[in-house]
PDB file of C-alpha atoms and ligand atoms in Angstrom:
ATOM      1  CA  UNK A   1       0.000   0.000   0.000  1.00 79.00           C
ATOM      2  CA  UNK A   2       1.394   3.310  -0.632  1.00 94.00           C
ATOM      3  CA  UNK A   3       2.317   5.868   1.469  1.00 98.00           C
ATOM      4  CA  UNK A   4       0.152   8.915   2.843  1.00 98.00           C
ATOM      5  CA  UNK A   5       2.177  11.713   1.902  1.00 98.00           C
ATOM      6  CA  UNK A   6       2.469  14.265   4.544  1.00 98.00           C
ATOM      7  CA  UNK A   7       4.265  17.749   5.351  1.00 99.00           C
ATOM      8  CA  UNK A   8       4.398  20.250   8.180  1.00 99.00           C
ATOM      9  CA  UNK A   9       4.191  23.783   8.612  1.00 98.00           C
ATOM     10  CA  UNK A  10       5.761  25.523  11.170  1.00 98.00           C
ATOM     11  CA  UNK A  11       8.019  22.639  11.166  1.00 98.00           C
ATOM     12  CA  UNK A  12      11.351  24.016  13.567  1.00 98.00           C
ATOM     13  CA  UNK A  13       8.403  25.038  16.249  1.00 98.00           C
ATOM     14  CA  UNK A  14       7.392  23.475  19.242  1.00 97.00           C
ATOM     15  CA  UNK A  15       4.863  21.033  18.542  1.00 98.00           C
ATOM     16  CA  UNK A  16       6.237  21.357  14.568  1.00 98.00           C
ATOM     17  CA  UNK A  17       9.431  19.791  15.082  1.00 98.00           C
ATOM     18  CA  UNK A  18       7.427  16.866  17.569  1.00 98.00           C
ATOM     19  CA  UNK A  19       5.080  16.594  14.818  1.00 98.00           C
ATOM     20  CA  UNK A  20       7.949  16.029  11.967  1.00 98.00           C
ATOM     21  CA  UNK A  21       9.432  13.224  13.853  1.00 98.00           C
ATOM     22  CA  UNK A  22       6.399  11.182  14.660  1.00 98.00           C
ATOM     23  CA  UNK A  23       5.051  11.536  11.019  1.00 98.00           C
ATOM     24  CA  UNK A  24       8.769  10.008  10.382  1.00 98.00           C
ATOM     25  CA  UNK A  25       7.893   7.314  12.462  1.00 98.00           C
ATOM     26  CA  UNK A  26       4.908   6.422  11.733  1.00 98.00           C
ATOM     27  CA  UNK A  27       5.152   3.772   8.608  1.00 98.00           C
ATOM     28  CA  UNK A  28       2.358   4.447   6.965  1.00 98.00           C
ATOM     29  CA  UNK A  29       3.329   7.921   6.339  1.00 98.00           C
ATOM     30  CA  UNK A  30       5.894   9.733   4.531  1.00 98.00           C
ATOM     31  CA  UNK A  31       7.376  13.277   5.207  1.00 98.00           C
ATOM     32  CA  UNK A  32       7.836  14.722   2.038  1.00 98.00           C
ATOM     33  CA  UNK A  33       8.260  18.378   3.301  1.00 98.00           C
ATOM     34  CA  UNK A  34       9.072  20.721   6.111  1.00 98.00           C
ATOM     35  CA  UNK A  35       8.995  24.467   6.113  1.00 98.00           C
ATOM     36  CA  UNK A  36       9.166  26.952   7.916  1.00 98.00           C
ATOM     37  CA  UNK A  37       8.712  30.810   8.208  1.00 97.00           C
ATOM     38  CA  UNK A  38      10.064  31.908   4.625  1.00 96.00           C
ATOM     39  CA  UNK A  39      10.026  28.987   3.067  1.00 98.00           C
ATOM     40  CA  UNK A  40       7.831  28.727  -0.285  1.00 98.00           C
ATOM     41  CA  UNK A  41       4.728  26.733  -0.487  1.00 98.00           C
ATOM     42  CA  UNK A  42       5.079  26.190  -4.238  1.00 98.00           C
ATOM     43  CA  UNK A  43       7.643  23.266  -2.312  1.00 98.00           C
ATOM     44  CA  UNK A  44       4.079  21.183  -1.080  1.00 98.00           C
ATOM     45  CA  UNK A  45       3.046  21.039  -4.549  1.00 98.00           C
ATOM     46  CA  UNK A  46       6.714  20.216  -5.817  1.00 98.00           C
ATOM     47  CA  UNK A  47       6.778  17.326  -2.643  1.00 98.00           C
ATOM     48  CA  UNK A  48       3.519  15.934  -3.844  1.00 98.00           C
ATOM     49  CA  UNK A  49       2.198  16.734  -0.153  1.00 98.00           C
ATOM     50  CA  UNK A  50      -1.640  15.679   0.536  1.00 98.00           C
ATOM     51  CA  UNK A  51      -1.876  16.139   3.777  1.00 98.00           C
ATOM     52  CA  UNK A  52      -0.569  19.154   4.942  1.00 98.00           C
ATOM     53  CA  UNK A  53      -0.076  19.303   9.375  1.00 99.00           C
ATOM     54  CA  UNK A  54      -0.363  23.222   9.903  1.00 98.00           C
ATOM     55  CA  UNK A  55       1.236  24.383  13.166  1.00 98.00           C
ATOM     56  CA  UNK A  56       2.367  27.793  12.619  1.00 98.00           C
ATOM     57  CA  UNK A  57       0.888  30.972  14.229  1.00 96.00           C
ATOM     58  CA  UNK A  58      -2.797  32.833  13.910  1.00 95.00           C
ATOM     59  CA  UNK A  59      -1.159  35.705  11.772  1.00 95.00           C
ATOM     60  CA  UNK A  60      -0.088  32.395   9.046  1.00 97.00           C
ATOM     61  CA  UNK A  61      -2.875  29.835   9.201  1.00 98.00           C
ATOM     62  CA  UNK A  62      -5.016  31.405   6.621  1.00 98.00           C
ATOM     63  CA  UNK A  63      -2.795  32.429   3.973  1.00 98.00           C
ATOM     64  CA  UNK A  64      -1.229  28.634   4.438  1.00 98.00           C
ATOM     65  CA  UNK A  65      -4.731  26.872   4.172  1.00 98.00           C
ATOM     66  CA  UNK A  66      -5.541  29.539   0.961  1.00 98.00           C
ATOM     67  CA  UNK A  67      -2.762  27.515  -1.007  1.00 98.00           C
ATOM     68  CA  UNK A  68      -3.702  24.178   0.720  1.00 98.00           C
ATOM     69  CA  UNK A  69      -7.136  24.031  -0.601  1.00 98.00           C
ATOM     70  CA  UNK A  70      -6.105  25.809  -3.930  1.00 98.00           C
ATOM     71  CA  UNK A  71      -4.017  23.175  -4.254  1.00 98.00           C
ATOM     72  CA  UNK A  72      -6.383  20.069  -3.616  1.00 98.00           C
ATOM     73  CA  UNK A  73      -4.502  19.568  -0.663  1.00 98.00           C
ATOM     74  CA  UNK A  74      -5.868  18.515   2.793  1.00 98.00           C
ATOM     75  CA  UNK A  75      -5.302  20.099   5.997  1.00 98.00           C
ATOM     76  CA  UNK A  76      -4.706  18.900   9.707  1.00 98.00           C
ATOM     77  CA  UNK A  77      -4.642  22.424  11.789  1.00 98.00           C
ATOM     78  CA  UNK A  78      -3.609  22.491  15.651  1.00 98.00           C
ATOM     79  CA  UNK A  79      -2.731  26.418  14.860  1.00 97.00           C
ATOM     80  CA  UNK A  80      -4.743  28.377  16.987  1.00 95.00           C
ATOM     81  CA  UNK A  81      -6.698  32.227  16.212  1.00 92.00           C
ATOM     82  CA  UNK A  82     -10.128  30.625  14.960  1.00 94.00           C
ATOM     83  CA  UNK A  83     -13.168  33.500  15.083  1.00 93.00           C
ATOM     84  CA  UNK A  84     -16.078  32.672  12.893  1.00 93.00           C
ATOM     85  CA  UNK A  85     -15.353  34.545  10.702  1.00 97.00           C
ATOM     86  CA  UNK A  86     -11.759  32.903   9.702  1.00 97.00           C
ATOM     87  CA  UNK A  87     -14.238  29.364  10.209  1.00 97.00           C
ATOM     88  CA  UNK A  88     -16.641  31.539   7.504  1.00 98.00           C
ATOM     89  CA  UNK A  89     -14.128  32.241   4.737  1.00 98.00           C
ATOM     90  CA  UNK A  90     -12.365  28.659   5.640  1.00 98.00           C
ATOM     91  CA  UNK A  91     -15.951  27.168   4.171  1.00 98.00           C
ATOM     92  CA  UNK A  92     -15.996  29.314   1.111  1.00 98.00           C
ATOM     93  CA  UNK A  93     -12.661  28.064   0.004  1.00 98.00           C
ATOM     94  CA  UNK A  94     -13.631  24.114   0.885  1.00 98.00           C
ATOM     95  CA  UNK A  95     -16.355  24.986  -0.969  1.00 97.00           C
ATOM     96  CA  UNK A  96     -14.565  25.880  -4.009  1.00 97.00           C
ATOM     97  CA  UNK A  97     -12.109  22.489  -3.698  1.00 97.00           C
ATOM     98  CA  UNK A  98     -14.605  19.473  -3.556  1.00 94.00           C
ATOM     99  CA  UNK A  99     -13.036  16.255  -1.951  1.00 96.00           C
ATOM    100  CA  UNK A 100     -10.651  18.285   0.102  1.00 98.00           C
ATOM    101  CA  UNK A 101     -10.913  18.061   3.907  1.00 98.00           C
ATOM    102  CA  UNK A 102      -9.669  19.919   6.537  1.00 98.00           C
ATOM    103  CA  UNK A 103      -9.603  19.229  10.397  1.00 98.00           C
ATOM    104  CA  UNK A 104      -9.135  22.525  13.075  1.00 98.00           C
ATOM    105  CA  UNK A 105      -8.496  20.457  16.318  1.00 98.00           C
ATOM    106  CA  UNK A 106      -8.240  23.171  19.270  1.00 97.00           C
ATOM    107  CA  UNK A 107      -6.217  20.168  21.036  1.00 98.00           C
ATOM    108  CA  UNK A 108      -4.805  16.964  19.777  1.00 98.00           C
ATOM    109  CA  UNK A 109      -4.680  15.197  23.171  1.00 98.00           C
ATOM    110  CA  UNK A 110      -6.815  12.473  23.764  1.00 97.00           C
ATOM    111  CA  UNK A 111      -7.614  14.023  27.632  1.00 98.00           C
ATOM    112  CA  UNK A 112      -7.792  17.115  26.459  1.00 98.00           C
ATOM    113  CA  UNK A 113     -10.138  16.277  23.872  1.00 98.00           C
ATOM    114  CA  UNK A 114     -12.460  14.055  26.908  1.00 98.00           C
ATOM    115  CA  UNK A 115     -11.967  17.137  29.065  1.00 98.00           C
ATOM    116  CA  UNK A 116     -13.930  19.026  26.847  1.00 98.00           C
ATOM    117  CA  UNK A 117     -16.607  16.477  26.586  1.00 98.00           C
ATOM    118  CA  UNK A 118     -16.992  15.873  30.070  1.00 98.00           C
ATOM    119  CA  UNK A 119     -17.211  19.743  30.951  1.00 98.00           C
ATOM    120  CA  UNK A 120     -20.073  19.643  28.057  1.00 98.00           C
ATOM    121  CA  UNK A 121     -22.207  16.640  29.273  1.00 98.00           C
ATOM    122  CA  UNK A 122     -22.049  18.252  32.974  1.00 98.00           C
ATOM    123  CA  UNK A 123     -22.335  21.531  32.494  1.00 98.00           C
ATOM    124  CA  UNK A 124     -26.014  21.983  32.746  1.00 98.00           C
ATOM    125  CA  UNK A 125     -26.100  20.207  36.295  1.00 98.00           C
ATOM    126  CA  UNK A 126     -24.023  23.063  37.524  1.00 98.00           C
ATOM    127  CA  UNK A 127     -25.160  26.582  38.483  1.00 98.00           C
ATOM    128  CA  UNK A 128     -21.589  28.304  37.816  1.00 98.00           C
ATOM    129  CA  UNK A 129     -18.767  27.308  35.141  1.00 98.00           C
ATOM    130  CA  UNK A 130     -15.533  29.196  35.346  1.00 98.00           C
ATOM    131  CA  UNK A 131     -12.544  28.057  33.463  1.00 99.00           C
ATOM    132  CA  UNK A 132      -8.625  28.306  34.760  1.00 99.00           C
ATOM    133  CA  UNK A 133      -6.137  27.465  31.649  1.00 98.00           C
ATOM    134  CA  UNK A 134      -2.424  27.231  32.279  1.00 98.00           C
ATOM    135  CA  UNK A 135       0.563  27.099  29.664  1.00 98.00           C
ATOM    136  CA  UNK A 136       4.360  27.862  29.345  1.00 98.00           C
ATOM    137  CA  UNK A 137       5.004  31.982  28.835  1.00 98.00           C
ATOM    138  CA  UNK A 138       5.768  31.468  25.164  1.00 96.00           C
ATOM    139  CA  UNK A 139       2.543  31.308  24.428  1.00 96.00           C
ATOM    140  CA  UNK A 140       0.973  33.887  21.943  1.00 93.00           C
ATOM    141  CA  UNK A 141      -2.446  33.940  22.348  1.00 94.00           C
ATOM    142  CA  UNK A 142      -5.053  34.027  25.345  1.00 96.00           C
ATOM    143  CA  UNK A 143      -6.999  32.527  25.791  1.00 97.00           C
ATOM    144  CA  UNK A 144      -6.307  29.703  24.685  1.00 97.00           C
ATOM    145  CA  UNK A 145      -8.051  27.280  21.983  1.00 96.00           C
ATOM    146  CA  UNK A 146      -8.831  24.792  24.076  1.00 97.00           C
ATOM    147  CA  UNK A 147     -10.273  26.708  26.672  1.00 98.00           C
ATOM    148  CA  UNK A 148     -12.419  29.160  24.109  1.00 97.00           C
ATOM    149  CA  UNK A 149     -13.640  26.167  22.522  1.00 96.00           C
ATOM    150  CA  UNK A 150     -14.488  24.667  25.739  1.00 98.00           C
ATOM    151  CA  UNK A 151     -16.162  27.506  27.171  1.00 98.00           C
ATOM    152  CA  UNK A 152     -18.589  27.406  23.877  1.00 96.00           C
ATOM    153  CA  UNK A 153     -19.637  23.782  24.458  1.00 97.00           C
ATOM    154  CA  UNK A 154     -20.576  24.877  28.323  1.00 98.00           C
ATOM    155  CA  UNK A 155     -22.114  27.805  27.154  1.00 98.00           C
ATOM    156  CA  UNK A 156     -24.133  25.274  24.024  1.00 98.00           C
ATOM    157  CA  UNK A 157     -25.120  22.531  27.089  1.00 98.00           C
ATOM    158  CA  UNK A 158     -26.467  25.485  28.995  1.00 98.00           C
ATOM    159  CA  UNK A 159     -28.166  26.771  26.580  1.00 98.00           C
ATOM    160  CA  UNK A 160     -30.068  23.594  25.477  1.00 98.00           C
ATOM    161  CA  UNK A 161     -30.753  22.882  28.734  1.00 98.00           C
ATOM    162  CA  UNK A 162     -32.378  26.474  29.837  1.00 98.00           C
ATOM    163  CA  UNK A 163     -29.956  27.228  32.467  1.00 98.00           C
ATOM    164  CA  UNK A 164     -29.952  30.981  33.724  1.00 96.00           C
ATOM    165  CA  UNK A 165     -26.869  33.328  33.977  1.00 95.00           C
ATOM    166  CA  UNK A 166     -24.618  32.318  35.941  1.00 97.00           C
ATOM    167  CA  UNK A 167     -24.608  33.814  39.465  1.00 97.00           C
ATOM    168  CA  UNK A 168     -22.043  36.679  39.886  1.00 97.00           C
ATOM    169  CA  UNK A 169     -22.571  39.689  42.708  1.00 97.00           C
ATOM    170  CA  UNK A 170     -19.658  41.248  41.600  1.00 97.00           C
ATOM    171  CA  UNK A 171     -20.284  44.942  41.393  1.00 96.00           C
ATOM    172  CA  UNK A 172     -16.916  46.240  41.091  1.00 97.00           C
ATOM    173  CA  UNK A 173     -13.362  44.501  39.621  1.00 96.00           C
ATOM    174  CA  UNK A 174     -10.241  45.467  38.722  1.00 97.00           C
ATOM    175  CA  UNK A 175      -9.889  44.983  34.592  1.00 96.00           C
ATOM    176  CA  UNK A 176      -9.073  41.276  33.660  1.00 96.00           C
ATOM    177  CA  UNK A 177      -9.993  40.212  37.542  1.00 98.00           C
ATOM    178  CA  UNK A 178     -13.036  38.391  36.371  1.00 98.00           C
ATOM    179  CA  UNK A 179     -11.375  36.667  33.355  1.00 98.00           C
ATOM    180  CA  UNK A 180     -12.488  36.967  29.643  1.00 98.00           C
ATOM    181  CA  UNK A 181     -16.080  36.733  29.069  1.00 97.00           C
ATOM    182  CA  UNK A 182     -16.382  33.972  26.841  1.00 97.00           C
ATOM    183  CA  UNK A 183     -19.918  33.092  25.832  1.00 97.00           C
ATOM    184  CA  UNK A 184     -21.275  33.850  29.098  1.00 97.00           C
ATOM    185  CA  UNK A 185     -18.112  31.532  30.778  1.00 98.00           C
ATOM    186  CA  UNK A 186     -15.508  33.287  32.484  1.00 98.00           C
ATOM    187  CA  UNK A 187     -11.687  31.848  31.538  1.00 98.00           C
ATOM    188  CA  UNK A 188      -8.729  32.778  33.512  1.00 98.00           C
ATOM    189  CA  UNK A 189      -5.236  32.405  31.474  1.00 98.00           C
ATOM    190  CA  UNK A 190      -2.323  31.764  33.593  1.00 98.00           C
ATOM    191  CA  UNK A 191       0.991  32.123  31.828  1.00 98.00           C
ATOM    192  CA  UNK A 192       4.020  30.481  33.977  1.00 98.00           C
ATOM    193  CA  UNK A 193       7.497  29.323  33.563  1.00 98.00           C
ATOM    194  CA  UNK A 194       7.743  25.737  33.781  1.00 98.00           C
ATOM    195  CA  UNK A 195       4.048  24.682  32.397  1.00 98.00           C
ATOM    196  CA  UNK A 196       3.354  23.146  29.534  1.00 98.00           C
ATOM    197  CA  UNK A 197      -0.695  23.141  28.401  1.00 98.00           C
ATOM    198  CA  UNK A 198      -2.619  22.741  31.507  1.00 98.00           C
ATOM    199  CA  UNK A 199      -6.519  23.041  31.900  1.00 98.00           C
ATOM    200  CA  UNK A 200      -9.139  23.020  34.813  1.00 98.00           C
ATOM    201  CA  UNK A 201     -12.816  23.392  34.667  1.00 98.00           C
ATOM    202  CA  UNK A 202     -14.530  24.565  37.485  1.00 99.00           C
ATOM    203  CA  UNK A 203     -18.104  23.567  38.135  1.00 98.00           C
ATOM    204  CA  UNK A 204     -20.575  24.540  41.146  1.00 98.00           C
ATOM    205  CA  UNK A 205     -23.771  24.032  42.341  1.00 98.00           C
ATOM    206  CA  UNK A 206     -24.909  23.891  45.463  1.00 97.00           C
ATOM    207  CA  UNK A 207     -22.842  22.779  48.406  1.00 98.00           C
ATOM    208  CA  UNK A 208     -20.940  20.642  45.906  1.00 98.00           C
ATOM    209  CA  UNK A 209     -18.410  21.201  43.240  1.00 98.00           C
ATOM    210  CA  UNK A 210     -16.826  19.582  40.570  1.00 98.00           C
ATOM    211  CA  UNK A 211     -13.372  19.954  39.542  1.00 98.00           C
ATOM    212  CA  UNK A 212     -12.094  18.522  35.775  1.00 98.00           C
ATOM    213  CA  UNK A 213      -8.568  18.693  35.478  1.00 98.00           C
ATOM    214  CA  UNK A 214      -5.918  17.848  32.327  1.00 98.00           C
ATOM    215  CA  UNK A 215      -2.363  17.784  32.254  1.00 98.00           C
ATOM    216  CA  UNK A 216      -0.413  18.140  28.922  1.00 98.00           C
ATOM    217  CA  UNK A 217       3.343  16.992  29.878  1.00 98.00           C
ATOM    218  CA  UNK A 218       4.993  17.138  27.136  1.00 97.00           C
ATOM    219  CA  UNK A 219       4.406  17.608  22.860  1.00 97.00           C
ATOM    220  CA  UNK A 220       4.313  13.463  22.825  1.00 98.00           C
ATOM    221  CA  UNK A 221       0.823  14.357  24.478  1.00 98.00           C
ATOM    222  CA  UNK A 222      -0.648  15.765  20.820  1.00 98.00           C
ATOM    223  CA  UNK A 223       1.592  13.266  17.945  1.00 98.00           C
ATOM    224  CA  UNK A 224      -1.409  10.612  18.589  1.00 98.00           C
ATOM    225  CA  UNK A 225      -4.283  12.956  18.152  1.00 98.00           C
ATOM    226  CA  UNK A 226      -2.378  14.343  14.897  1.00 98.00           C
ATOM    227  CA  UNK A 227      -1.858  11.472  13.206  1.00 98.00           C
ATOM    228  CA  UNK A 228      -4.811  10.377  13.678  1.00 98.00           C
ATOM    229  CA  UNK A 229      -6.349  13.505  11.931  1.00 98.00           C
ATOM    230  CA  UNK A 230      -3.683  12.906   9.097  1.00 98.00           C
ATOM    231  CA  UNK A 231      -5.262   9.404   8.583  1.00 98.00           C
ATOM    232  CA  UNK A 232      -8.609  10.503   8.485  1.00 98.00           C
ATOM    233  CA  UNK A 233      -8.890  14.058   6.926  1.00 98.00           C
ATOM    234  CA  UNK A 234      -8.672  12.420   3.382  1.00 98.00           C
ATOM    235  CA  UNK A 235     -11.465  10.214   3.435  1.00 98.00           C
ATOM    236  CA  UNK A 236     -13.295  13.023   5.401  1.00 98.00           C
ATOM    237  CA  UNK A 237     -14.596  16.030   2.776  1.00 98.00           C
ATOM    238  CA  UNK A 238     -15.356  19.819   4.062  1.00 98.00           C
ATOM    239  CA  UNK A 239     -14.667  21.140   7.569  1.00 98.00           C
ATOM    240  CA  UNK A 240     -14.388  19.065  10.671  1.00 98.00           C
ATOM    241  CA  UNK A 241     -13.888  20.959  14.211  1.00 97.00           C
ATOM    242  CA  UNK A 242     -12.555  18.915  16.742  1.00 97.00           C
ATOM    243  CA  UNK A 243     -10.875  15.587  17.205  1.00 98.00           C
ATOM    244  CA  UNK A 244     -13.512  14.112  19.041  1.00 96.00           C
ATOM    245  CA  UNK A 245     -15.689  13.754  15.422  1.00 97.00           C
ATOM    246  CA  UNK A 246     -12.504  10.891  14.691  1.00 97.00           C
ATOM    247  CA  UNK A 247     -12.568   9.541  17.924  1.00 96.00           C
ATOM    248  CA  UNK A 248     -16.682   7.842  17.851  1.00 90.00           C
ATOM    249  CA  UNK A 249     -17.000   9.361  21.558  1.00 92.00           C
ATOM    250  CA  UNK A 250     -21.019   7.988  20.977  1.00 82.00           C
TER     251      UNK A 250
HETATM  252  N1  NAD B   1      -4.045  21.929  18.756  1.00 80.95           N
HETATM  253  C1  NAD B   1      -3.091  21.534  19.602  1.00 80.95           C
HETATM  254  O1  NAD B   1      -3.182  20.447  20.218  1.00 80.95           O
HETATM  255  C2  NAD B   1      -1.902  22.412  19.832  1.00 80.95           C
HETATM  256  C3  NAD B   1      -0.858  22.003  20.665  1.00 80.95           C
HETATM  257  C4  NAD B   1       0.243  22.852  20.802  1.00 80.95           C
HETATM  258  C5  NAD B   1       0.270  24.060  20.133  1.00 80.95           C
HETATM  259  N2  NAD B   1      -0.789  24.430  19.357  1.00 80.95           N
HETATM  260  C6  NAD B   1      -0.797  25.666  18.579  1.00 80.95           C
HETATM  261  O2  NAD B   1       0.111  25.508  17.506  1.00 80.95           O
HETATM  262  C7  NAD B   1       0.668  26.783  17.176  1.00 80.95           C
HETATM  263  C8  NAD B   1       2.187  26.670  17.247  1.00 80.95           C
HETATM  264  O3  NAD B   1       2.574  26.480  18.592  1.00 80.95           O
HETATM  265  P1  NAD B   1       4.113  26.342  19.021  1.00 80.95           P
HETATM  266  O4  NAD B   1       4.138  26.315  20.509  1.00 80.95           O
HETATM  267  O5  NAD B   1       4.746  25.227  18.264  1.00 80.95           O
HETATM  268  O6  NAD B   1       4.693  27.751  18.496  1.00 80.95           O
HETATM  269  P2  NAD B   1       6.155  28.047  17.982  1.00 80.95           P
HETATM  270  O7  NAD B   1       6.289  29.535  17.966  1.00 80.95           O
HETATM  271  O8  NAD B   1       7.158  27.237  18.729  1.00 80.95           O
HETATM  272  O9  NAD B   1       6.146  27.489  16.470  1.00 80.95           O
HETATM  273  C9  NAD B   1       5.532  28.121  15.378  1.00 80.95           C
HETATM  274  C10 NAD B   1       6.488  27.959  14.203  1.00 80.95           C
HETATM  275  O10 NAD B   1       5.839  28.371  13.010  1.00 80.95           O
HETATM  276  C11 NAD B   1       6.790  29.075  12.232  1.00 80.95           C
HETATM  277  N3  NAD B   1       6.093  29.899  11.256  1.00 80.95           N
HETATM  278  C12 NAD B   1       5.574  31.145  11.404  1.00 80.95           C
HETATM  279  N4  NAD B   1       5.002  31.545  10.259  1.00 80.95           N
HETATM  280  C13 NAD B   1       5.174  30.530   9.380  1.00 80.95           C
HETATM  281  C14 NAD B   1       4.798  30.338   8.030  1.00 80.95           C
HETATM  282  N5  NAD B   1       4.145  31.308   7.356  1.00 80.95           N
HETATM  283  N6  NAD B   1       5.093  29.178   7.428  1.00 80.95           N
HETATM  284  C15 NAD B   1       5.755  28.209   8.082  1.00 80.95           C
HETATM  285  N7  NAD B   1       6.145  28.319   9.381  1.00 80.95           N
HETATM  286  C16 NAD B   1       5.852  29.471  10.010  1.00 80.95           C
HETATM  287  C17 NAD B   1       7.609  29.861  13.251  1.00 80.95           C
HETATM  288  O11 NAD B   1       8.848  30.275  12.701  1.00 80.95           O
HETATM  289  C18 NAD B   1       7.769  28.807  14.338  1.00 80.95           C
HETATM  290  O12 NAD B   1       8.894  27.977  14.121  1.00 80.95           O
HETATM  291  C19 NAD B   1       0.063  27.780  18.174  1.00 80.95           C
HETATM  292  O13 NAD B   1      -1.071  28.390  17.603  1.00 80.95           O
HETATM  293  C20 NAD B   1      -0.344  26.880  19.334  1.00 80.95           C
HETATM  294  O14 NAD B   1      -1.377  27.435  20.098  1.00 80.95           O
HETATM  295  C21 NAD B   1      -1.859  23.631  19.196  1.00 80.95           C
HETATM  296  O1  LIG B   2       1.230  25.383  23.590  1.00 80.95           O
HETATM  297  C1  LIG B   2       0.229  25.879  23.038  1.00 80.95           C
HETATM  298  O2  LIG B   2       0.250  26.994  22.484  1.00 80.95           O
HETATM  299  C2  LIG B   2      -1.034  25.100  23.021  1.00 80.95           C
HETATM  300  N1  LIG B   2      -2.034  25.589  22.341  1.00 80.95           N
HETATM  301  C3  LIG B   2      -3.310  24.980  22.195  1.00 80.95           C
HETATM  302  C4  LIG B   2      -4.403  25.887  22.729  1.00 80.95           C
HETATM  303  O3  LIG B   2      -4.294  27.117  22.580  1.00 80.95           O
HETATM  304  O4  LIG B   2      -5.385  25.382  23.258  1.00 80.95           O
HETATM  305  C5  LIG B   2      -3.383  23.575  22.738  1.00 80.95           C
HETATM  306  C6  LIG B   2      -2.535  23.344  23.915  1.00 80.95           C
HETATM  307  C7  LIG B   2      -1.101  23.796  23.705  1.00 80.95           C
END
């Protein structure tokens, strides 16, 4: 059988250069390209790529995916920056490239990824929902992905289920001391030497709470969640959001 053939963007970064050695590994795949800020992308078409593993920064993403799907080929994004408007003009261009797929996974780790789930199925059992997230100081953005995109499926779950507002007497705060407002879910971003990708949900009703906690360790914690996106995203047409649509979660 042949050989997927893969490249990465953003390849010398963080999770890049993780993500070029476990495609490497992986025998059913073949790296056929990895660039980096400057390089051209004329080189993916040159490489044959068909799966292309973006993992570059919110300012590159969308120029990147632009040539992807002009291209015919498919994307695997962990990149983060998504508004929905970027998810708008993302459709229009899968639109105009039938048969090409692309997956935006806020988080490639399999805990992560149940986190999320969790928080959503228990959300509505819960009067209050805060979210602390917690990564290393290089980080660019805040809040995070995973912690936007889990806010939204709190805020969904409440939503559905007719919950009020949350309870909050606060009358007067110092900027920021509340968190961002996401959706009606307040998320805290902690930024601290030594972390890696750290997330807690915070749920409480009364005289009870609930606390849902994941650990990312290391960049191993995201190669299986990637892959696994590479393997799928070309049998799987249009826009996917979220690894937990590959993992049959029921
Ligand atoms: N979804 C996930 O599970 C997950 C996990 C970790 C990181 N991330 C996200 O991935 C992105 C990268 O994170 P990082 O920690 O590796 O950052 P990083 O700064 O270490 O790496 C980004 C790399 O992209 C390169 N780059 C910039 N513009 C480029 C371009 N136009 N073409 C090619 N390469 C380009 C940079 O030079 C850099 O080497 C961030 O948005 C981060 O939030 C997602
Ligand atoms: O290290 C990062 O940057 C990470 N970004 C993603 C996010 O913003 O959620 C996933 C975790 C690691």
């Amino acid at each position: 059988m042949s050989k997927l053939r893969v490249a990465v963007l953003g390849a010398k970064g963080r999770i890049g250069s993780e993500a070029v050695r476990a495609v490497e590994a992986a025998e059913d795949l073949e790296l056929v390209a990895a660039l980096g800020r400057g390089d051209k992308l004329e080189t993916l078409v040159e490489a044959g790529a068909q799966v292309v593993v973006e993992l570059t920064t919110p300012d590159a993403v969308m120029d990147n995916l632009d040539f992807c799907l002009r291209h015919g080929i498919h994307g695997v994004v962990g990149t983060t920056g998504w508004t929905d408007e970027r998810l708008a003009q993302l459709r229009t261009w899968l639109d105009a490239a039938p048969g090409a797929g692309v997956l935006i996974a806020p988080n490639f780790s399999i805990g992560a990824v149940l986190t999320m789930r969790f928080a959503q199925q228990a959300a509505r059992f819960f009067e209050s929902a805060e979210i602390i997230e917690l990564h290393h100081p290089n980080k660019a953005d805040a809040p995070s992905g995973t912690a936007a995109r889990t806010a939204q499926l709190i805020a969904e779950a409440r939503a559905e289920a007719g919950c009020p507002p949350q309870p909050d007497a606060t009358r007067t705060a110092l900027d920021g001391a509340r968190g961002a407002d996401v959706d009606g879910v307040p998320v805290h971003s902690v930024r601290l030497r030594g972390l890696l990708a750290h997330q807690e949900v915070l749920l409480g009703g009364v005289g009870e709470t609930l606390t849902i906690r994941h650990d990312s360790l290391h960049h191993s914690s995201f190669m299986p969640g990637i892959l696994l996106g590479v393997r799928r995203v070309v049998d799987t047409p249009g826009l996917t959001v979220g690894l937990e649509n590959f993992l049959d979660l029921g």
